[in-house]
Every structure is written in C-alpha cells, then in structure tokens.
Amino acid sequence: MIHPLPLADSPPPTDDRQHLLDWSPEMLVDWLAEQGQRSFRGKQIWHWIFRQRVTEFSAMSDLPAGLREALETQFVIYRGTVSREENSPDGTEKLLIRLADGGEIECVLLRDGVRRSICVSSQVGCAMGCVFCASGLDGVDRNLTRGEILEQMLRLQGHLPATERLSHIVMMGMGEPLANLDRVLGALDVARSPAGLGISPRRITISTVGLPVAIDRLAKHQVPFNLAVSLHAPNEALRSRLVPINRKVGLAPVMEAADRYFAASGRRLTFEYVLLGDLNDTPACARQLAGLMRGRPVLVNVIPYNPVAGLPYQTPSAARIAEFRAILEGAGVNVQFRQRKGSEIDAACGQLRRNRQAAG
Ligand code: SAH
C-alpha cells in the first residue's frame, strides 16, 4: 500500500545565495575571518546543522545576531525542495528532491531493527545504461554537488526522532558515484567526520557499476569505505548485454580492480547481482558465478529484479531463486538474498522520479 503525503515545502530558492553545504569547513572559517568572526563560530555552525538538525540560521541561538543575519544574506542551508514524500508500513521513507535548477533526485531512509540506513543519489540520471534500471533510461543530466549529496543525508536524518541517529549510508541511489568521485568523497568525508554526521566509514558503502580507474583512485583515498560492485552477470557476453558499460571496460579488469581494492583497504567486497528471470538466473549462471567468486573474500548480494514500468524484464519465480541460492551456497559462496525493502513505494533507484515524470 502506498501512503503519498501531500506535496511538501516551499518553492526552490530563486536567489543566488550560496549553498553552505558546498563549502568546506576551511572555506567557512575564511569567510568568518572576513566578517571579523572567530574560527570557533564555524564549528558551532556545523554543529547546529549536522547535530542539532537546524535548517535556519535564525535558530542558531548562540551566534551573535549580526552573524546570523550575515549568514542569512550569504547562504542557504537547503537549496532544493522536497517535491514528494512517500512512506511504507515497513518504515521506509522516500524523498523526491527538486534541485534549484529543476532536476529531480531520490533518496531513501530504511529502518531495519536498530539500523537507520540511507540510500543516496550521486547524479541526476545516469550514463551507465544498465538495461533493467530506471535511473539511466534518459541518460545523465549532471553530477550532484557535494552540498546536494549532503542535503539528502540531512533531510533524511531530519525524518528521525531526536533520539535516533543515522547508522549506515549506501551510495546506491541514482547515478554512478565513481563518475562523480571527488564530490561523493567530499560529502562522505563530512558524513564520517565527528564534526559532521559521525558515521563510521565501516558503515558507509559506495556502490559502483565497476569503473577500474576510479576504483583505483578510491583505493588511494585516506579512509577506506566499503565497495560494492554491481556485477549482474558471471561472464563477458551476458554482462555486456545487461551492463553496457562493460563493453568498454571488460569483466576481468573489473574483478582485478576489485581485488586491488580489497588488498588496499582490507574491506570485504560486496558483489551485487540483480536476478532477471530467464536471463541471468539459470543454474549455469549460478555455477559460473560461484566459480568467479572462488578464492575471493566476498559477499554476494542477490536481489530479485524490481519491476520497472515499460521494461520487459521479469522477476524470477520463487523456485528459480531458491535453486540459484542452493547452487551458490553449495559452492561455499558467502551469499545474501534480500528482498528490497520499500519496493512498494518504488524505492528502487530512479523509479519514483520516473513514475512522476510519466504522470506529468
Ligand atoms: N551506479 C551504481 C549505484 C546505483 S544502482 C551501481 O551500479 O552500483 C544501485 C543498485 O540497484 C545496483 O546494484 C543496481 O544494479 C540495482 N538496481 C537498479 N535497478 C534495479 C531494479 N529494477 N531492480 C533491482 N535492482 C536494481
């Protein structure tokens, strides 16, 4: 059952104030110095935004009134607006955010036991072209800024009661995070920082279609995040069909880059595998996948296809899924089969935006 809420928020800002979340703490301190303010004010401002969840400068009660006014004149905290909210009875909440230039992105809050996970977008649209995915059907419009990535996290945090905190972040919303790596890392470094959201990097996962050069760059980042590679096929021909970017990249280079990431980070790798009926769900595929995973320290996350309106793919039958699972487990692969939470509110990436576009 879907529980659409009324359209929320005021229209996007039409002014040209800066998005404060695009600014680094150092930039803010420089600006504060220009205003004749001490640097500790910067820490106070971030604390209000990330920990006290304040969305207006006027609420920052321990700042001098003149500084609050100067901030108000120069900056906005949120630059987009929530154009739609949906929640489902399992506690999943999804936001469609309309950006200042009219682009739309999605982000999701998932509640699972004590976990409070969020799924965040990195681009408007996606250029990778995975044939079963709603996000890339119209290609990519642009990269998100660091502030637009952080704004998603803050807005979702704002949906939690004050007694609860975000525990996990996955970069699994719209877009290819490794195609916008600098801004994604800029946002995630704030998310993990104690002065930001304070989420351990062990609880932050970047999901990628598998871009080897960018994976190597990520491996050099000072703090290792978890890496998930969207594999979806155990051989070259099938992967090139389902994940078209594979024609340029190739399966072996993706696996080798993933191995190098493990060697550099020590973090167990995750491979995602969306099961598409009669395409990549056969016993032969399961055996080939088990062979590819042999000797690698991995978790294989198998996700039954979540139907996208207008696309011809099928969710496999329960019997097919069980057989696929039995073969992998029989081969000793560390595997997780998960039904996507929130599927009833189109919580698979790109679907809410798509349905809204279709509805005009
Ligand atoms: N571009 C990145 C992250 C975004 S997609 C990546 O490819 O990993 C996040 C995950 O959702 C990917 O594994 C993707 O393949 C999967 N996904 C996309 N559309 C889906 C659908 N209709 N059903 C199930 N999973 C889907």
XYZ file of C-alpha atoms and ligand atoms in Angstrom:
386
model
C 0.000 0.000 0.000
C 1.271 3.462 -0.815
C 0.832 6.423 1.507
C 1.644 9.502 -0.534
C 1.914 12.582 1.597
C 0.879 15.992 0.375
C 3.463 17.940 -1.580
C 5.843 19.456 0.913
C 7.989 22.553 1.268
C 8.157 25.938 -0.361
C 9.383 26.504 -3.943
C 13.140 26.335 -4.683
C 15.118 29.445 -3.803
C 15.172 31.827 -6.719
C 18.023 33.874 -5.263
C 21.707 33.316 -5.869
C 22.762 32.690 -2.302
C 25.485 30.067 -1.853
C 24.759 26.509 -0.780
C 26.636 26.386 2.523
C 26.905 22.586 2.289
C 29.067 23.048 -0.815
C 31.619 24.867 1.321
C 34.400 23.125 3.212
C 34.877 23.966 6.917
C 38.091 25.786 5.925
C 36.231 27.980 3.417
C 33.673 28.861 6.075
C 36.413 29.789 8.541
C 37.982 32.093 5.917
C 34.626 33.734 5.321
C 34.097 34.128 9.069
C 37.503 35.837 9.349
C 36.420 38.297 6.639
C 33.377 39.049 8.764
C 35.616 39.706 11.766
C 34.433 36.490 13.436
C 36.492 33.918 15.353
C 37.040 30.492 13.808
C 35.161 28.560 16.547
C 31.969 30.007 15.090
C 32.495 27.633 12.170
C 32.330 24.617 14.470
C 29.217 25.998 16.092
C 27.510 26.418 12.714
C 28.325 22.862 11.560
C 27.180 21.529 14.914
C 23.834 23.273 14.554
C 23.376 21.865 11.055
C 24.627 18.297 11.443
C 23.883 17.527 15.089
C 21.083 19.869 16.113
C 19.426 19.396 12.684
C 18.649 23.061 12.348
C 17.568 24.265 8.912
C 17.505 28.038 9.506
C 20.331 30.329 10.614
C 17.853 32.210 12.788
C 17.629 29.136 15.061
C 21.378 29.177 15.837
C 20.784 30.816 19.180
C 24.376 31.015 20.406
C 25.558 33.051 17.390
C 25.579 36.855 17.528
C 22.511 38.306 15.807
C 24.680 40.165 13.276
C 26.407 36.947 12.223
C 23.088 35.166 11.830
C 21.937 37.943 9.546
C 25.178 37.861 7.528
C 24.814 34.098 7.119
C 21.222 34.524 6.012
C 22.254 37.060 3.384
C 25.070 34.928 2.004
C 23.925 31.311 2.343
C 21.103 28.815 2.256
C 21.306 25.532 4.182
C 18.956 23.607 1.879
C 18.992 24.541 -1.772
C 16.440 22.019 -3.068
C 12.872 21.341 -2.023
C 11.077 18.096 -1.274
C 8.628 17.685 -4.135
C 7.240 14.379 -2.953
C 7.412 12.106 0.077
C 6.290 8.516 0.286
C 6.420 6.121 3.175
C 5.585 2.473 3.526
C 4.408 0.469 6.525
C 7.826 -1.196 6.924
C 9.241 2.212 7.912
C 10.827 3.034 4.565
C 10.611 6.693 3.592
C 11.463 8.066 0.199
C 12.017 11.669 -0.801
C 11.974 13.139 -4.258
C 14.081 16.307 -4.110
C 13.693 19.036 -6.691
C 17.017 20.783 -7.181
C 17.410 24.515 -7.692
C 17.774 24.021 -11.475
C 14.658 21.839 -11.675
C 16.422 18.448 -11.791
C 14.998 15.723 -9.553
C 16.747 13.113 -7.453
C 15.661 10.455 -4.989
C 16.884 9.357 -1.599
C 15.571 6.765 0.840
C 15.572 6.079 4.596
C 15.314 2.395 5.547
C 14.560 1.148 9.042
C 15.720 -2.367 9.878
C 15.892 -3.288 13.575
C 18.192 -0.712 15.106
C 19.670 0.197 11.736
C 18.805 3.522 10.183
C 20.256 3.322 6.682
C 20.021 5.848 3.911
C 20.388 5.385 0.181
C 21.712 8.498 -1.529
C 21.980 9.692 -5.155
C 25.182 10.953 -6.784
C 23.941 12.235 -10.164
C 20.773 13.449 -11.871
C 20.086 10.440 -14.097
C 22.862 8.019 -15.012
C 25.062 7.405 -18.046
C 25.822 3.719 -17.437
C 22.742 2.390 -19.220
C 22.117 -0.837 -17.246
C 19.181 -2.213 -19.203
C 16.938 -3.019 -16.215
C 17.450 0.211 -14.255
C 15.022 3.148 -14.221
C 17.662 5.785 -13.370
C 19.528 5.659 -16.661
C 16.633 5.402 -19.099
C 17.074 9.048 -20.117
C 20.830 9.254 -19.643
C 22.613 11.601 -17.256
C 21.899 15.320 -16.794
C 24.694 16.286 -14.436
C 26.751 15.478 -11.374
C 25.406 16.475 -7.983
C 27.420 18.933 -5.950
C 28.809 17.987 -2.582
C 26.101 20.096 -0.961
C 23.337 18.372 -2.885
C 24.659 14.990 -1.711
C 24.892 16.179 1.901
C 21.440 17.762 1.720
C 19.907 14.345 1.026
C 21.599 12.935 4.138
C 20.487 15.820 6.329
C 16.919 15.774 5.101
C 16.634 12.041 5.798
C 18.257 12.470 9.219
C 15.592 15.075 9.854
C 12.967 12.342 9.481
C 14.338 10.540 12.541
C 13.273 11.421 16.071
C 15.957 13.312 18.021
C 16.774 10.127 19.943
C 17.786 8.244 16.783
C 20.813 8.670 14.541
C 21.677 7.541 11.049
C 23.789 4.389 11.214
C 24.589 3.432 7.604
C 24.966 5.171 4.247
C 24.888 3.473 0.849
C 25.638 5.395 -2.331
C 23.078 3.349 -4.226
C 20.592 5.923 -5.349
C 20.514 7.471 -8.797
C 23.746 7.838 -10.694
C 27.199 6.315 -10.766
C 29.145 7.518 -7.716
C 32.524 6.744 -9.245
C 31.700 9.034 -12.174
C 31.397 11.873 -9.621
C 34.067 10.660 -7.245
C 35.506 13.926 -5.909
C 32.158 15.283 -4.808
C 30.996 11.941 -3.441
C 34.173 11.659 -1.363
C 33.837 15.274 -0.240
C 30.332 14.538 1.050
C 31.257 11.180 2.606
C 34.221 12.721 4.400
C 31.795 15.131 6.063
C 29.401 12.258 6.794
C 32.104 10.263 8.582
C 33.654 13.231 10.366
C 32.821 13.573 14.085
C 32.068 17.233 13.329
C 29.625 16.087 10.626
C 27.288 13.096 10.887
C 29.867 10.968 12.709
C 29.071 7.746 10.840
C 31.894 5.192 10.846
C 33.404 4.623 7.368
C 32.855 0.918 8.048
C 29.160 1.681 7.731
C 29.451 3.619 4.507
C 29.271 1.781 1.165
C 29.916 3.060 -2.342
C 28.139 1.001 -4.987
C 29.599 1.089 -8.480
C 28.902 -0.382 -11.873
C 32.642 -1.136 -11.840
C 34.957 1.551 -13.254
C 38.512 0.245 -12.716
C 40.409 3.540 -12.963
C 38.091 5.187 -10.439
C 38.208 2.123 -8.165
C 41.994 2.525 -8.070
C 41.599 6.205 -7.209
C 39.162 5.308 -4.450
C 41.683 2.802 -3.079
C 44.123 5.679 -2.576
C 41.649 7.702 -0.502
C 42.877 8.178 3.039
C 39.872 6.428 4.589
C 38.566 3.142 3.197
C 34.849 2.953 2.566
C 33.125 -0.326 1.680
C 32.942 -1.110 -2.007
C 30.022 -2.870 -3.694
C 30.354 -3.817 -7.357
C 27.202 -4.291 -9.402
C 28.153 -7.412 -11.313
C 24.823 -8.839 -12.548
C 26.426 -11.429 -14.840
C 29.176 -14.038 -14.467
C 30.584 -13.835 -17.999
C 31.667 -11.236 -20.519
C 28.903 -11.674 -23.088
C 25.999 -11.530 -20.666
C 27.479 -8.656 -18.670
C 27.992 -6.623 -21.825
C 24.340 -7.159 -22.643
C 22.939 -6.226 -19.226
C 25.516 -3.607 -18.223
C 26.513 -1.889 -21.497
C 29.481 -0.013 -19.995
C 31.076 -3.462 -19.687
C 31.723 -3.430 -23.436
C 34.269 -0.686 -22.845
C 35.590 -1.906 -19.504
C 35.576 -5.718 -19.607
C 34.806 -8.165 -16.807
C 38.380 -9.189 -15.942
C 39.596 -5.591 -15.367
C 36.611 -5.003 -13.042
C 37.449 -8.108 -11.000
C 41.127 -7.186 -10.874
C 40.359 -3.638 -9.713
C 38.050 -5.072 -7.030
C 40.875 -7.387 -5.895
C 43.257 -4.429 -5.694
C 40.675 -2.517 -3.660
C 40.477 -5.379 -1.184
C 44.270 -5.579 -0.975
C 44.493 -1.838 -0.287
C 41.535 -1.467 2.075
C 41.187 -4.837 3.787
C 37.433 -4.437 3.452
C 35.418 -7.434 2.317
C 33.991 -6.813 -1.135
C 30.317 -6.992 -1.978
C 29.087 -8.012 -5.406
C 25.521 -7.185 -6.307
C 23.606 -9.423 -8.633
C 20.096 -8.445 -9.754
C 18.259 -11.628 -10.728
C 16.398 -11.267 -14.008
C 14.062 -14.110 -14.968
C 15.434 -16.363 -17.732
C 18.376 -14.047 -18.328
C 20.961 -14.402 -15.572
C 19.102 -16.705 -13.156
C 19.903 -20.085 -14.712
C 21.733 -22.889 -12.870
C 24.584 -22.456 -15.362
C 24.880 -18.771 -14.383
C 24.862 -19.698 -10.697
C 27.694 -22.186 -11.224
C 29.697 -19.699 -13.274
C 29.159 -17.019 -10.624
C 30.341 -19.403 -7.916
C 33.459 -20.077 -9.996
C 34.157 -16.363 -10.389
C 33.830 -15.788 -6.637
C 36.035 -18.736 -5.638
C 39.003 -17.661 -3.561
C 37.756 -14.090 -3.246
C 36.750 -12.608 0.148
C 33.283 -11.580 -0.916
C 29.649 -11.259 -0.021
C 27.328 -11.775 -2.971
C 24.133 -9.792 -2.569
C 21.431 -11.292 -4.780
C 18.459 -9.009 -5.400
C 15.403 -10.154 -7.337
C 14.604 -7.682 -10.107
C 12.220 -4.950 -9.008
C 9.906 -4.382 -11.998
C 10.217 -1.054 -13.822
C 7.151 0.099 -15.785
C 7.767 -0.203 -19.505
C 10.733 -2.584 -19.251
C 10.331 -6.192 -20.418
C 12.234 -7.959 -17.604
C 10.749 -10.450 -15.168
C 11.299 -11.214 -11.501
C 12.311 -14.898 -11.325
C 9.954 -17.418 -9.754
C 10.495 -18.393 -6.118
C 11.663 -21.837 -7.242
C 14.279 -20.328 -9.563
C 15.545 -18.051 -6.822
C 15.775 -20.985 -4.400
C 17.700 -23.068 -6.927
C 20.121 -20.202 -7.644
C 20.691 -19.815 -3.942
C 21.227 -23.542 -3.344
C 23.916 -23.712 -6.027
C 25.829 -20.721 -4.635
C 25.563 -21.907 -1.044
C 26.516 -25.432 -2.079
C 29.677 -23.999 -3.627
C 30.521 -22.260 -0.355
C 29.853 -18.707 -1.571
C 29.007 -16.210 1.156
C 25.673 -15.036 -0.154
C 22.799 -12.869 0.980
C 19.384 -12.936 -0.644
C 17.369 -9.901 0.106
C 14.043 -8.604 -0.945
C 14.384 -4.903 -1.484
C 12.724 -3.009 1.306
C 10.352 -0.328 0.246
C 9.725 -1.864 -3.164
C 6.065 -0.954 -2.840
C 6.943 2.722 -2.836
C 9.211 2.441 -5.871
C 12.265 2.575 -3.629
C 14.495 1.055 -6.282
C 16.611 3.808 -7.717
C 15.079 6.103 -10.261
C 11.609 4.655 -10.102
C 9.796 7.344 -8.171
C 11.201 10.071 -10.398
C 10.271 8.043 -13.456
C 6.699 7.448 -12.345
C 6.258 11.111 -11.586
C 7.582 12.088 -14.998
C 5.230 9.590 -16.594
C 2.340 11.074 -14.642
C 3.328 14.557 -15.820
N 25.516 3.047 -10.282
C 25.755 2.344 -9.060
C 24.773 2.687 -7.941
C 23.318 2.878 -8.271
S 22.329 1.455 -8.587
C 25.766 0.852 -9.315
O 25.585 0.443 -10.454
O 26.013 0.089 -8.387
C 22.197 0.583 -7.072
C 21.887 -0.894 -7.270
O 20.493 -1.089 -7.642
C 22.721 -1.523 -8.389
O 23.205 -2.767 -7.992
C 21.684 -1.651 -9.488
O 22.055 -2.580 -10.431
C 20.434 -2.003 -8.713
N 19.183 -1.863 -9.478
C 18.916 -0.955 -10.437
N 17.674 -1.146 -10.950
C 17.135 -2.214 -10.303
C 15.893 -2.907 -10.390
N 14.949 -2.529 -11.241
N 15.693 -3.979 -9.575
C 16.648 -4.348 -8.692
N 17.838 -3.724 -8.553
C 18.103 -2.671 -9.362
